[in-house]
């Protein structure tokens, strides 16, 4: 009988560890979300076209957010399709970010939270301006390492303060360093004897540098009883090569979107 006591203790120790781990993982939260927005584009891309480009945009969002202990992992993708108003044409852009953040500060009432971390951004856009003829199509690609900060505050309107009905948040993402591949100024070509992708990437320049720019998000989330959320968001995306003259590239999107967040666990 004495020989079974160590095994008995090990069994209860194992059960205790399982229970402790279960309580930790029960706090994990996974959300999948989708959104639809409208907005405007304001673009200077002198290496592509000598005109100041403006347009009306539709934005489509997909993403996931996973909170584990004090860490927050996010991946989001936004597709913008803009119809140009200054001249006939379109501008299509895809912006993808993968982020890791750490919850640095919590208020005593657990309503205010501050996160800090970083993200890897991939951004690509394709312009189609038929009036420019054999210079009508071009592609620009960016890969940036960014710093990111998020602040949020929960509002509880019921007397017992047991449910945070509304969450206000702000997010700031700043590119730190990255690389870009985009048209040089003399990229006009006739495409003779070239394949499609060879033609698309002909006369491109590639360089790395510190990139000016930012992405700001301001929003409100209605937190439903079943854990799902409905959000209203204003987002400003700005990216620039920091160059002037014929090399100038400045691109800004202003977007208002309605987002739907679905809690998975």
Coordinates of C-alpha atoms in Angstrom, one line a residue:
X1 CA 0.0 0.0 0.0
X2 CA 2.9 2.3 0.8
X3 CA 4.1 2.0 -2.8
X4 CA 0.9 3.4 -4.2
X5 CA 1.0 6.7 -2.3
X6 CA 3.5 8.4 -4.7
X7 CA 1.3 7.4 -7.6
X8 CA -1.8 8.6 -5.8
X9 CA -0.2 12.0 -5.2
X10 CA 1.0 12.2 -8.8
X11 CA -2.5 11.6 -10.0
X12 CA -3.9 14.5 -8.0
X13 CA -1.0 16.7 -9.1
X14 CA -1.8 16.0 -12.7
X15 CA -5.5 16.8 -12.2
X16 CA -4.6 20.1 -10.5
X17 CA -2.3 21.1 -13.4
X18 CA -5.0 20.3 -15.9
X19 CA -7.6 22.4 -14.0
X20 CA -5.1 25.3 -13.7
X21 CA -4.3 25.2 -17.4
X22 CA -8.1 25.0 -18.3
X23 CA -8.7 28.1 -16.3
X24 CA -6.0 29.9 -18.1
X25 CA -7.1 28.9 -21.6
X26 CA -10.7 29.7 -20.7
X27 CA -9.6 33.3 -20.8
X28 CA -8.4 33.1 -24.4
X29 CA -10.6 34.9 -26.9
X30 CA -10.7 34.3 -30.6
X31 CA -12.6 36.7 -33.0
X32 CA -13.1 36.5 -36.7
X33 CA -14.4 39.6 -38.3
X34 CA -15.5 41.1 -41.6
X35 CA -16.3 44.6 -42.6
X36 CA -17.6 46.8 -45.4
X37 CA -16.7 50.5 -45.9
X38 CA -16.8 53.5 -48.1
X39 CA -14.2 56.3 -48.5
X40 CA -12.0 58.3 -50.7
X41 CA -8.5 58.2 -52.1
X42 CA -6.1 61.1 -52.4
X43 CA -2.9 60.2 -54.4
X44 CA 0.2 61.8 -55.8
X45 CA 2.2 59.2 -57.9
X46 CA 4.3 61.3 -60.2
X47 CA 6.4 58.4 -61.3
X48 CA 3.2 56.9 -62.8
X49 CA 1.0 59.8 -63.8
X50 CA 1.6 63.6 -63.8
X51 CA -1.9 64.2 -62.3
X52 CA -3.1 64.5 -58.8
X53 CA -5.4 61.5 -58.5
X54 CA -8.6 61.5 -56.4
X55 CA -11.4 58.9 -56.3
X56 CA -14.2 57.2 -54.4
X57 CA -13.4 53.9 -52.7
X58 CA -15.1 50.7 -51.5
X59 CA -13.3 48.8 -48.7
X60 CA -13.6 45.2 -47.8
X61 CA -12.1 43.8 -44.5
X62 CA -11.3 40.3 -43.3
X63 CA -9.3 39.4 -40.2
X64 CA -8.8 37.5 -36.9
X65 CA -7.9 38.6 -33.4
X66 CA -6.7 36.2 -30.7
X67 CA -6.1 37.3 -27.1
X68 CA -4.0 34.9 -24.9
X69 CA -3.1 36.0 -21.4
X70 CA -1.6 39.5 -21.9
X71 CA -0.8 39.0 -25.6
X72 CA -2.9 40.0 -28.5
X73 CA -2.3 38.5 -32.0
X74 CA -4.0 40.1 -35.0
X75 CA -4.1 39.6 -38.7
X76 CA -6.2 41.8 -41.0
X77 CA -6.5 42.3 -44.7
X78 CA -8.2 45.3 -46.4
X79 CA -9.0 45.4 -50.1
X80 CA -9.7 48.9 -51.6
X81 CA -11.2 49.5 -55.0
X82 CA -11.3 53.1 -56.0
X83 CA -13.0 54.6 -59.0
X84 CA -11.1 57.7 -60.0
X85 CA -12.9 61.0 -60.3
X86 CA -10.1 63.2 -61.7
X87 CA -9.7 61.0 -64.7
X88 CA -11.1 57.7 -66.0
X89 CA -9.6 54.7 -64.3
X90 CA -9.3 52.6 -61.2
X91 CA -6.9 52.1 -58.3
X92 CA -7.0 48.7 -56.5
X93 CA -5.0 48.1 -53.3
X94 CA -4.5 45.3 -50.9
X95 CA -3.1 46.0 -47.4
X96 CA -2.3 43.0 -45.1
X97 CA -0.9 43.3 -41.5
X98 CA 0.2 40.6 -39.0
X99 CA 0.6 42.0 -35.5
X100 CA 1.8 41.0 -32.1
X101 CA 1.0 43.2 -29.1
X102 CA 1.5 43.1 -25.3
X103 CA -1.1 44.5 -22.8
X104 CA 1.2 46.8 -20.8
X105 CA -1.4 48.8 -18.7
X106 CA -4.7 47.9 -17.2
X107 CA -6.8 50.3 -15.0
X108 CA -7.9 49.2 -11.5
X109 CA -11.5 48.8 -12.7
X110 CA -10.3 46.8 -15.7
X111 CA -11.8 49.2 -18.2
X112 CA -8.8 51.0 -19.7
X113 CA -6.2 48.9 -21.5
X114 CA -3.0 49.9 -23.4
X115 CA -1.2 47.6 -25.8
X116 CA 2.2 48.1 -27.5
X117 CA 3.9 45.9 -30.1
X118 CA 4.7 45.7 -33.8
X119 CA 3.4 44.5 -37.1
X120 CA 4.6 43.4 -40.6
X121 CA 2.8 45.1 -43.4
X122 CA 2.5 44.2 -47.0
X123 CA 0.8 46.7 -49.3
X124 CA 0.3 46.5 -53.0
X125 CA -1.6 48.6 -55.5
X126 CA -2.4 48.5 -59.2
X127 CA -3.4 51.5 -61.2
X128 CA -5.3 51.3 -64.5
X129 CA -5.7 54.7 -66.3
X130 CA -6.6 54.0 -70.0
X131 CA -5.9 57.6 -71.0
X132 CA -2.2 57.1 -70.4
X133 CA -2.2 54.5 -73.2
X134 CA 1.0 52.3 -73.0
X135 CA 1.7 53.7 -69.5
X136 CA -1.9 52.9 -68.3
X137 CA -1.0 50.1 -65.9
X138 CA 1.5 50.0 -63.1
X139 CA 2.0 48.2 -59.8
X140 CA 3.7 49.4 -56.5
X141 CA 4.6 47.0 -53.7
X142 CA 5.6 47.9 -50.1
X143 CA 6.8 45.7 -47.2
X144 CA 7.2 47.6 -43.9
X145 CA 8.1 46.8 -40.3
X146 CA 5.8 48.9 -38.1
X147 CA 5.3 49.9 -34.5
X148 CA 1.8 49.7 -33.1
X149 CA -0.1 51.1 -30.1
X150 CA -3.7 50.4 -29.1
X151 CA -5.8 52.0 -26.3
X152 CA -9.3 50.9 -25.4
X153 CA -11.9 51.8 -22.8
X154 CA -15.0 49.8 -21.8
X155 CA -18.3 51.5 -20.8
X156 CA -20.7 49.6 -18.5
X157 CA -24.1 51.2 -18.4
X158 CA -26.0 48.8 -16.2
X159 CA -26.1 49.5 -12.4
X160 CA -24.2 46.4 -11.5
X161 CA -21.4 47.2 -14.0
X162 CA -21.4 43.5 -15.0
X163 CA -21.5 43.9 -18.8
X164 CA -19.3 46.3 -20.8
X165 CA -21.8 47.3 -23.4
X166 CA -19.6 49.7 -25.4
X167 CA -15.9 49.8 -26.2
X168 CA -14.1 52.8 -27.6
X169 CA -10.6 52.3 -29.1
X170 CA -7.8 54.0 -31.0
X171 CA -5.0 52.4 -32.9
X172 CA -1.8 54.0 -34.3
X173 CA 0.5 52.1 -36.7
X174 CA 3.8 53.7 -37.8
X175 CA 6.0 52.3 -40.5
X176 CA 9.6 52.2 -39.3
X177 CA 11.7 50.7 -42.1
X178 CA 10.8 48.8 -45.3
X179 CA 11.3 48.2 -49.0
X180 CA 9.4 49.2 -52.1
X181 CA 9.3 48.1 -55.7
X182 CA 7.6 50.6 -58.0
X183 CA 7.8 52.2 -61.4
X184 CA 10.7 54.6 -62.2
X185 CA 9.9 57.8 -64.0
X186 CA 10.6 56.5 -67.5
X187 CA 8.6 53.3 -67.3
X188 CA 6.7 53.8 -70.5
X189 CA 7.1 50.6 -72.6
X190 CA 5.5 49.0 -75.6
X191 CA 5.6 45.5 -74.2
X192 CA 6.8 43.9 -77.5
X193 CA 8.1 40.4 -76.9
X194 CA 7.4 40.4 -73.2
X195 CA 5.3 38.1 -71.1
X196 CA 2.5 39.5 -69.0
X197 CA 4.3 39.6 -65.6
X198 CA 7.6 40.6 -67.3
X199 CA 5.7 43.6 -68.8
X200 CA 4.1 44.5 -65.5
X201 CA 7.4 44.6 -63.6
X202 CA 9.6 46.1 -66.4
X203 CA 11.3 49.5 -65.6
X204 CA 10.7 49.1 -61.8
X205 CA 13.0 50.5 -59.1
X206 CA 13.6 48.8 -55.8
X207 CA 14.9 50.5 -52.7
X208 CA 14.8 50.3 -48.9
X209 CA 14.5 53.2 -46.5
X210 CA 12.7 54.7 -43.5
X211 CA 9.1 55.3 -44.7
X212 CA 6.9 58.2 -43.6
X213 CA 3.4 57.2 -43.0
X214 CA 0.8 55.9 -40.5
X215 CA -2.5 54.1 -40.1
X216 CA -4.9 55.5 -37.5
X217 CA -8.1 53.7 -36.4
X218 CA -10.8 55.3 -34.2
X219 CA -13.9 53.2 -33.4
X220 CA -16.7 52.1 -31.2
X221 CA -17.8 48.5 -30.6
X222 CA -21.2 47.4 -29.4
X223 CA -20.7 44.3 -27.3
X224 CA -23.6 41.9 -27.5
X225 CA -24.6 39.4 -24.8
X226 CA -23.6 36.4 -26.9
X227 CA -20.0 37.7 -27.1
X228 CA -20.3 39.0 -30.7
X229 CA -19.6 42.6 -31.6
X230 CA -20.7 45.3 -34.1
X231 CA -18.2 48.0 -34.7
X232 CA -18.2 51.4 -36.4
X233 CA -14.7 52.5 -37.5
X234 CA -12.9 55.5 -39.1
X235 CA -9.5 54.7 -40.6
X236 CA -6.9 56.9 -42.2
X237 CA -4.1 55.2 -44.2
X238 CA -1.2 57.2 -45.3
X239 CA 2.0 56.0 -47.0
X240 CA 4.8 57.9 -48.7
X241 CA 8.2 57.3 -50.1
X242 CA 9.2 60.8 -48.8
X243 CA 10.5 61.8 -52.2
X244 CA 9.7 64.9 -54.1
X245 CA 9.6 66.0 -57.7
X246 CA 9.2 63.3 -60.4
X247 CA 9.7 60.6 -57.7
X248 CA 6.9 61.7 -55.5
X249 CA 4.5 59.1 -54.1
X250 CA 2.0 60.0 -51.4
X251 CA -1.1 57.9 -50.9
X252 CA -4.0 58.5 -48.4
X253 CA -7.2 56.6 -47.9
X254 CA -10.1 57.9 -45.7
X255 CA -12.6 55.2 -44.9
X256 CA -15.6 54.7 -42.7
X257 CA -16.6 51.0 -42.2
X258 CA -19.1 48.8 -40.4
X259 CA -17.5 45.7 -38.9
X260 CA -19.0 42.4 -37.6
X261 CA -16.9 40.5 -35.1
X262 CA -17.8 36.8 -34.3
X263 CA -16.6 35.2 -31.1
X264 CA -15.4 31.7 -31.8
X265 CA -14.6 30.6 -28.2

